[in-house]
Amino acid sequence: MVEKGKIKVFKLSYEGKEQILHIYGPGHSFGEVPVYEGKNFPASSMALEKSEIIFLPRDKFVDIITQTPGLGMNLLADLSRRLREFTIQIENLSLKEVPARLAAYVLTLSKEQKNEKKVVLPISKAQLSNLIGTTPETVSRVLKKMMDSSYIKVETKTILIEDYEGLLELSDSGNLS
């Protein structure tokens, strides 16, 4: 579990291309697969900043879940939420164009940060490109087009949302004039 800091969970291709699966901050757990399945974690993880991680050995973790059924239900709810997020991520990566994926990510940040007017990118543009399955150059080009179309305004790591409804539509259609 992340106590402090920020952790990315990712996969690397044989060619060294990185696909970020998740970025977790304080309070989020990761690496549960070995607990339930007894096999290795199917991805890699790395701290994006100075972080503190809480580690529970498998036997202790199983004891805690066995003694606290409510915790088991909370973990199932969290795993179900992550499965839903993965389903959306797979849909986005395989069926949507980059503008739609980028708009969807900005909207996701808006929900997470509880602000429909402004979001702060928690990662670099290079990491963002790995998260949405494209290149940093394409992210820059699409952000510029989104600014030219008056959906957003970008100020370093801050994105001001100028047209929330338009961004919602863009996240579905991917049609960036």
Short mmCIF file of N, CA and C in Angstrom, two decimals, residues 2-133:
data_model
loop_
_atom_site.label_atom_id
_atom_site.label_comp_id
_atom_site.label_asym_id
_atom_site.label_seq_id
_atom_site.Cartn_x
_atom_site.Cartn_y
_atom_site.Cartn_z
N VAL A 2 0.47 2.24 -0.75
CA VAL A 2 1.23 3.49 -0.80
C VAL A 2 0.87 4.31 0.44
N GLU A 3 1.86 4.58 1.26
CA GLU A 3 1.68 5.42 2.44
C GLU A 3 1.89 6.88 2.06
N LYS A 4 2.99 7.14 1.33
CA LYS A 4 3.32 8.48 0.85
C LYS A 4 3.93 8.35 -0.53
N GLY A 5 3.72 9.37 -1.36
CA GLY A 5 4.37 9.39 -2.66
C GLY A 5 3.46 8.95 -3.79
N LYS A 6 4.10 8.49 -4.87
CA LYS A 6 3.38 8.11 -6.08
C LYS A 6 4.10 6.95 -6.74
N ILE A 7 3.34 5.91 -7.09
CA ILE A 7 3.89 4.70 -7.68
C ILE A 7 3.24 4.46 -9.04
N LYS A 8 4.07 4.12 -10.03
CA LYS A 8 3.48 3.70 -11.31
C LYS A 8 3.61 2.20 -11.42
N VAL A 9 2.57 1.58 -11.96
CA VAL A 9 2.56 0.16 -12.26
C VAL A 9 2.55 0.08 -13.78
N PHE A 10 3.47 -0.71 -14.34
CA PHE A 10 3.65 -0.69 -15.79
C PHE A 10 4.11 -2.05 -16.32
N LYS A 11 3.99 -2.20 -17.63
CA LYS A 11 4.52 -3.35 -18.35
C LYS A 11 5.50 -2.82 -19.38
N LEU A 12 6.54 -3.61 -19.66
CA LEU A 12 7.50 -3.28 -20.71
C LEU A 12 7.43 -4.34 -21.79
N SER A 13 7.45 -3.89 -23.05
CA SER A 13 7.50 -4.83 -24.16
C SER A 13 8.94 -5.32 -24.32
N TYR A 14 9.13 -6.32 -25.16
CA TYR A 14 10.49 -6.81 -25.42
C TYR A 14 11.35 -5.72 -26.04
N GLU A 15 10.71 -4.78 -26.75
CA GLU A 15 11.45 -3.69 -27.38
C GLU A 15 11.73 -2.55 -26.40
N GLY A 16 11.23 -2.65 -25.17
CA GLY A 16 11.45 -1.62 -24.16
C GLY A 16 10.38 -0.55 -24.11
N LYS A 17 9.30 -0.71 -24.88
CA LYS A 17 8.20 0.26 -24.85
C LYS A 17 7.41 0.06 -23.55
N GLU A 18 7.15 1.17 -22.88
CA GLU A 18 6.45 1.12 -21.59
C GLU A 18 4.97 1.43 -21.77
N GLN A 19 4.13 0.63 -21.11
CA GLN A 19 2.70 0.93 -21.04
C GLN A 19 2.36 1.06 -19.56
N ILE A 20 2.02 2.27 -19.14
CA ILE A 20 1.63 2.49 -17.75
C ILE A 20 0.23 1.96 -17.56
N LEU A 21 0.04 1.14 -16.54
CA LEU A 21 -1.27 0.56 -16.24
C LEU A 21 -2.01 1.39 -15.20
N HIS A 22 -1.29 1.83 -14.20
CA HIS A 22 -1.89 2.62 -13.11
C HIS A 22 -0.85 3.55 -12.53
N ILE A 23 -1.34 4.61 -11.91
CA ILE A 23 -0.50 5.46 -11.07
C ILE A 23 -1.26 5.60 -9.76
N TYR A 24 -0.61 5.19 -8.67
CA TYR A 24 -1.26 5.18 -7.38
C TYR A 24 -0.60 6.16 -6.42
N GLY A 25 -1.44 6.80 -5.61
CA GLY A 25 -0.97 7.69 -4.57
C GLY A 25 -1.31 7.12 -3.21
N PRO A 26 -1.17 7.93 -2.17
CA PRO A 26 -1.42 7.48 -0.80
C PRO A 26 -2.81 6.82 -0.63
N GLY A 27 -2.80 5.70 0.10
CA GLY A 27 -4.04 5.00 0.40
C GLY A 27 -4.39 3.91 -0.59
N HIS A 28 -3.68 3.83 -1.71
CA HIS A 28 -3.99 2.81 -2.72
C HIS A 28 -3.09 1.60 -2.53
N SER A 29 -3.68 0.44 -2.68
CA SER A 29 -2.90 -0.79 -2.60
C SER A 29 -2.59 -1.28 -4.01
N PHE A 30 -1.56 -2.08 -4.13
CA PHE A 30 -1.20 -2.69 -5.41
C PHE A 30 -0.41 -3.96 -5.11
N GLY A 31 -0.31 -4.81 -6.09
CA GLY A 31 0.47 -6.04 -5.93
C GLY A 31 -0.25 -7.15 -5.21
N GLU A 32 -1.58 -7.14 -5.25
CA GLU A 32 -2.34 -8.16 -4.52
C GLU A 32 -2.38 -9.51 -5.23
N VAL A 33 -2.09 -9.53 -6.53
CA VAL A 33 -2.19 -10.77 -7.31
C VAL A 33 -1.43 -11.93 -6.66
N PRO A 34 -0.19 -11.72 -6.21
CA PRO A 34 0.51 -12.84 -5.58
C PRO A 34 -0.19 -13.37 -4.32
N VAL A 35 -0.90 -12.50 -3.62
CA VAL A 35 -1.60 -12.95 -2.41
C VAL A 35 -2.70 -13.94 -2.78
N TYR A 36 -3.46 -13.60 -3.80
CA TYR A 36 -4.61 -14.43 -4.17
C TYR A 36 -4.22 -15.61 -5.05
N GLU A 37 -3.27 -15.39 -5.94
CA GLU A 37 -2.94 -16.40 -6.94
C GLU A 37 -1.71 -17.21 -6.57
N GLY A 38 -0.86 -16.66 -5.71
CA GLY A 38 0.35 -17.36 -5.32
C GLY A 38 1.44 -17.32 -6.38
N LYS A 39 1.26 -16.48 -7.40
CA LYS A 39 2.26 -16.35 -8.46
C LYS A 39 2.88 -14.96 -8.40
N ASN A 40 3.85 -14.72 -9.28
CA ASN A 40 4.51 -13.41 -9.32
C ASN A 40 3.55 -12.32 -9.75
N PHE A 41 3.87 -11.09 -9.37
CA PHE A 41 3.11 -9.92 -9.80
C PHE A 41 3.28 -9.77 -11.31
N PRO A 42 2.19 -9.62 -12.08
CA PRO A 42 2.28 -9.63 -13.55
C PRO A 42 2.76 -8.32 -14.17
N ALA A 43 3.18 -7.36 -13.36
CA ALA A 43 3.67 -6.08 -13.88
C ALA A 43 4.81 -5.61 -12.99
N SER A 44 5.41 -4.51 -13.39
CA SER A 44 6.48 -3.90 -12.59
C SER A 44 5.93 -2.65 -11.92
N SER A 45 6.61 -2.20 -10.89
CA SER A 45 6.22 -0.96 -10.24
C SER A 45 7.47 -0.15 -9.93
N MET A 46 7.28 1.17 -9.88
CA MET A 46 8.40 2.06 -9.64
C MET A 46 7.89 3.34 -8.99
N ALA A 47 8.64 3.85 -8.04
CA ALA A 47 8.28 5.12 -7.41
C ALA A 47 8.55 6.27 -8.38
N LEU A 48 7.58 7.17 -8.50
CA LEU A 48 7.74 8.35 -9.34
C LEU A 48 8.29 9.53 -8.55
N GLU A 49 8.25 9.40 -7.24
CA GLU A 49 8.80 10.40 -6.33
C GLU A 49 9.14 9.69 -5.04
N LYS A 50 9.77 10.39 -4.13
CA LYS A 50 10.11 9.77 -2.84
C LYS A 50 8.82 9.24 -2.22
N SER A 51 8.83 7.95 -1.89
CA SER A 51 7.60 7.28 -1.45
C SER A 51 7.87 6.38 -0.25
N GLU A 52 6.80 6.11 0.48
CA GLU A 52 6.84 5.12 1.55
C GLU A 52 5.77 4.09 1.25
N ILE A 53 6.16 2.83 1.29
CA ILE A 53 5.27 1.72 0.94
C ILE A 53 5.12 0.81 2.16
N ILE A 54 3.90 0.37 2.41
CA ILE A 54 3.64 -0.60 3.47
C ILE A 54 3.57 -1.98 2.82
N PHE A 55 4.37 -2.90 3.31
CA PHE A 55 4.40 -4.26 2.77
C PHE A 55 3.87 -5.23 3.81
N LEU A 56 2.94 -6.08 3.40
CA LEU A 56 2.44 -7.15 4.27
C LEU A 56 2.79 -8.49 3.63
N PRO A 57 3.51 -9.36 4.33
CA PRO A 57 3.78 -10.70 3.79
C PRO A 57 2.47 -11.45 3.56
N ARG A 58 2.47 -12.35 2.60
CA ARG A 58 1.25 -13.07 2.20
C ARG A 58 0.55 -13.72 3.39
N ASP A 59 1.27 -14.44 4.24
CA ASP A 59 0.62 -15.15 5.35
C ASP A 59 -0.05 -14.19 6.33
N LYS A 60 0.58 -13.07 6.61
CA LYS A 60 -0.02 -12.07 7.51
C LYS A 60 -1.26 -11.46 6.86
N PHE A 61 -1.16 -11.17 5.56
CA PHE A 61 -2.28 -10.58 4.83
C PHE A 61 -3.48 -11.52 4.84
N VAL A 62 -3.24 -12.79 4.58
CA VAL A 62 -4.32 -13.79 4.57
C VAL A 62 -4.95 -13.90 5.96
N ASP A 63 -4.12 -13.86 7.01
CA ASP A 63 -4.64 -13.90 8.38
C ASP A 63 -5.56 -12.71 8.66
N ILE A 64 -5.13 -11.52 8.25
CA ILE A 64 -5.93 -10.31 8.48
C ILE A 64 -7.27 -10.40 7.76
N ILE A 65 -7.25 -10.85 6.50
CA ILE A 65 -8.50 -10.96 5.72
C ILE A 65 -9.42 -12.00 6.35
N THR A 66 -8.84 -13.11 6.80
CA THR A 66 -9.64 -14.17 7.41
C THR A 66 -10.31 -13.68 8.70
N GLN A 67 -9.60 -12.89 9.47
CA GLN A 67 -10.12 -12.39 10.75
C GLN A 67 -11.04 -11.18 10.59
N THR A 68 -10.98 -10.54 9.44
CA THR A 68 -11.76 -9.31 9.22
C THR A 68 -12.51 -9.41 7.90
N PRO A 69 -13.68 -10.08 7.89
CA PRO A 69 -14.42 -10.28 6.64
C PRO A 69 -14.77 -8.96 5.93
N GLY A 70 -15.02 -7.90 6.68
CA GLY A 70 -15.33 -6.60 6.06
C GLY A 70 -14.18 -6.10 5.20
N LEU A 71 -12.95 -6.36 5.64
CA LEU A 71 -11.78 -5.96 4.87
C LEU A 71 -11.74 -6.72 3.55
N GLY A 72 -12.08 -8.01 3.60
CA GLY A 72 -12.13 -8.82 2.38
C GLY A 72 -13.13 -8.25 1.39
N MET A 73 -14.29 -7.82 1.88
CA MET A 73 -15.31 -7.22 1.00
C MET A 73 -14.81 -5.91 0.41
N ASN A 74 -14.12 -5.10 1.22
CA ASN A 74 -13.56 -3.84 0.71
C ASN A 74 -12.52 -4.11 -0.38
N LEU A 75 -11.70 -5.13 -0.17
CA LEU A 75 -10.69 -5.47 -1.18
C LEU A 75 -11.35 -5.97 -2.46
N LEU A 76 -12.41 -6.76 -2.34
CA LEU A 76 -13.14 -7.21 -3.54
C LEU A 76 -13.74 -6.03 -4.28
N ALA A 77 -14.28 -5.07 -3.56
CA ALA A 77 -14.84 -3.87 -4.19
C ALA A 77 -13.75 -3.11 -4.93
N ASP A 78 -12.57 -2.98 -4.30
CA ASP A 78 -11.46 -2.27 -4.92
C ASP A 78 -10.97 -3.01 -6.17
N LEU A 79 -10.85 -4.32 -6.09
CA LEU A 79 -10.42 -5.10 -7.26
C LEU A 79 -11.47 -5.02 -8.38
N SER A 80 -12.74 -4.99 -8.03
CA SER A 80 -13.80 -4.85 -9.03
C SER A 80 -13.72 -3.49 -9.71
N ARG A 81 -13.45 -2.45 -8.94
CA ARG A 81 -13.30 -1.11 -9.50
C ARG A 81 -12.12 -1.07 -10.46
N ARG A 82 -11.02 -1.72 -10.07
CA ARG A 82 -9.84 -1.74 -10.95
C ARG A 82 -10.11 -2.54 -12.22
N LEU A 83 -10.88 -3.62 -12.11
CA LEU A 83 -11.23 -4.40 -13.31
C LEU A 83 -12.05 -3.53 -14.26
N ARG A 84 -12.96 -2.75 -13.71
CA ARG A 84 -13.76 -1.83 -14.53
C ARG A 84 -12.84 -0.80 -15.21
N GLU A 85 -11.87 -0.26 -14.45
CA GLU A 85 -10.91 0.71 -15.00
C GLU A 85 -10.09 0.08 -16.12
N PHE A 86 -9.65 -1.18 -15.93
CA PHE A 86 -8.89 -1.86 -16.98
C PHE A 86 -9.74 -2.06 -18.23
N THR A 87 -11.00 -2.39 -18.04
CA THR A 87 -11.90 -2.57 -19.19
C THR A 87 -12.00 -1.28 -19.98
N ILE A 88 -12.15 -0.17 -19.28
CA ILE A 88 -12.22 1.14 -19.94
C ILE A 88 -10.89 1.45 -20.62
N GLN A 89 -9.77 1.15 -19.94
CA GLN A 89 -8.45 1.42 -20.52
C GLN A 89 -8.24 0.60 -21.80
N ILE A 90 -8.64 -0.66 -21.79
CA ILE A 90 -8.50 -1.50 -22.98
C ILE A 90 -9.37 -0.97 -24.11
N GLU A 91 -10.59 -0.58 -23.77
CA GLU A 91 -11.49 0.00 -24.77
C GLU A 91 -10.87 1.26 -25.37
N ASN A 92 -10.37 2.14 -24.51
CA ASN A 92 -9.77 3.38 -24.98
C ASN A 92 -8.56 3.13 -25.88
N LEU A 93 -7.66 2.24 -25.45
CA LEU A 93 -6.44 1.99 -26.21
C LEU A 93 -6.71 1.30 -27.54
N SER A 94 -7.71 0.45 -27.57
CA SER A 94 -7.94 -0.32 -28.80
C SER A 94 -8.98 0.28 -29.72
N LEU A 95 -9.91 1.07 -29.18
CA LEU A 95 -11.02 1.54 -30.01
C LEU A 95 -11.08 3.05 -30.22
N LYS A 96 -10.34 3.81 -29.43
CA LYS A 96 -10.45 5.27 -29.52
C LYS A 96 -9.16 5.89 -30.05
N GLU A 97 -9.31 7.02 -30.72
CA GLU A 97 -8.17 7.77 -31.22
C GLU A 97 -7.55 8.57 -30.06
N VAL A 98 -6.34 9.07 -30.27
CA VAL A 98 -5.60 9.78 -29.23
C VAL A 98 -6.38 10.97 -28.64
N PRO A 99 -7.04 11.82 -29.46
CA PRO A 99 -7.77 12.93 -28.84
C PRO A 99 -8.84 12.46 -27.85
N ALA A 100 -9.52 11.38 -28.18
CA ALA A 100 -10.54 10.86 -27.27
C ALA A 100 -9.91 10.30 -26.00
N ARG A 101 -8.78 9.62 -26.13
CA ARG A 101 -8.09 9.06 -24.96
C ARG A 101 -7.57 10.18 -24.06
N LEU A 102 -7.03 11.23 -24.66
CA LEU A 102 -6.51 12.34 -23.88
C LEU A 102 -7.63 13.11 -23.19
N ALA A 103 -8.72 13.34 -23.91
CA ALA A 103 -9.88 14.01 -23.31
C ALA A 103 -10.44 13.18 -22.16
N ALA A 104 -10.51 11.86 -22.34
CA ALA A 104 -11.02 10.98 -21.28
C ALA A 104 -10.12 11.04 -20.05
N TYR A 105 -8.81 11.12 -20.26
CA TYR A 105 -7.89 11.20 -19.13
C TYR A 105 -8.07 12.52 -18.37
N VAL A 106 -8.21 13.61 -19.10
CA VAL A 106 -8.42 14.92 -18.46
C VAL A 106 -9.72 14.87 -17.65
N LEU A 107 -10.76 14.26 -18.21
CA LEU A 107 -12.04 14.15 -17.48
C LEU A 107 -11.90 13.26 -16.25
N THR A 108 -11.12 12.21 -16.36
CA THR A 108 -10.87 11.33 -15.20
C THR A 108 -10.16 12.11 -14.10
N LEU A 109 -9.15 12.90 -14.48
CA LEU A 109 -8.47 13.74 -13.49
C LEU A 109 -9.43 14.73 -12.86
N SER A 110 -10.33 15.28 -13.67
CA SER A 110 -11.32 16.24 -13.18
C SER A 110 -12.18 15.60 -12.09
N LYS A 111 -12.60 14.35 -12.31
CA LYS A 111 -13.40 13.65 -11.29
C LYS A 111 -12.57 13.36 -10.06
N GLU A 112 -11.35 12.86 -10.27
CA GLU A 112 -10.48 12.53 -9.14
C GLU A 112 -10.14 13.76 -8.30
N GLN A 113 -9.90 14.88 -8.97
CA GLN A 113 -9.51 16.10 -8.28
C GLN A 113 -10.72 16.96 -7.90
N LYS A 114 -11.91 16.46 -8.25
CA LYS A 114 -13.18 17.14 -7.90
C LYS A 114 -13.18 18.59 -8.35
N ASN A 115 -12.83 18.80 -9.63
CA ASN A 115 -12.79 20.15 -10.16
C ASN A 115 -13.06 20.10 -11.66
N GLU A 116 -14.17 20.69 -12.09
CA GLU A 116 -14.54 20.69 -13.51
C GLU A 116 -13.89 21.83 -14.28
N LYS A 117 -13.15 22.70 -13.61
CA LYS A 117 -12.55 23.86 -14.26
C LYS A 117 -11.03 23.75 -14.43
N LYS A 118 -10.39 22.96 -13.56
CA LYS A 118 -8.93 22.92 -13.58
C LYS A 118 -8.45 21.58 -13.05
N VAL A 119 -7.43 21.03 -13.72
CA VAL A 119 -6.78 19.82 -13.23
C VAL A 119 -5.27 20.04 -13.26
N VAL A 120 -4.59 19.32 -12.40
CA VAL A 120 -3.13 19.37 -12.37
C VAL A 120 -2.63 17.99 -12.79
N LEU A 121 -1.80 17.95 -13.83
CA LEU A 121 -1.24 16.68 -14.28
C LEU A 121 -0.32 16.12 -13.20
N PRO A 122 -0.59 14.90 -12.72
CA PRO A 122 0.25 14.32 -11.67
C PRO A 122 1.50 13.65 -12.21
N ILE A 123 1.64 13.64 -13.55
CA ILE A 123 2.76 12.96 -14.20
C ILE A 123 3.30 13.84 -15.32
N SER A 124 4.46 13.46 -15.83
CA SER A 124 5.07 14.20 -16.94
C SER A 124 4.32 13.89 -18.24
N LYS A 125 4.56 14.69 -19.27
CA LYS A 125 3.94 14.42 -20.57
C LYS A 125 4.44 13.10 -21.15
N ALA A 126 5.69 12.75 -20.89
CA ALA A 126 6.23 11.47 -21.36
C ALA A 126 5.47 10.31 -20.69
N GLN A 127 5.23 10.42 -19.39
CA GLN A 127 4.48 9.38 -18.68
C GLN A 127 3.03 9.36 -19.14
N LEU A 128 2.47 10.54 -19.39
CA LEU A 128 1.10 10.63 -19.90
C LEU A 128 1.00 9.92 -21.24
N SER A 129 1.99 10.13 -22.10
CA SER A 129 1.95 9.46 -23.41
C SER A 129 2.00 7.94 -23.24
N ASN A 130 2.79 7.45 -22.29
CA ASN A 130 2.83 6.01 -22.03
C ASN A 130 1.51 5.50 -21.47
N LEU A 131 0.85 6.32 -20.69
CA LEU A 131 -0.42 5.94 -20.09
C LEU A 131 -1.51 5.81 -21.15
N ILE A 132 -1.53 6.74 -22.12
CA ILE A 132 -2.61 6.70 -23.12
C ILE A 132 -2.18 6.03 -24.42
N GLY A 133 -0.97 5.47 -24.44
CA GLY A 133 -0.55 4.67 -25.57
C GLY A 133 -0.18 5.45 -26.82
#
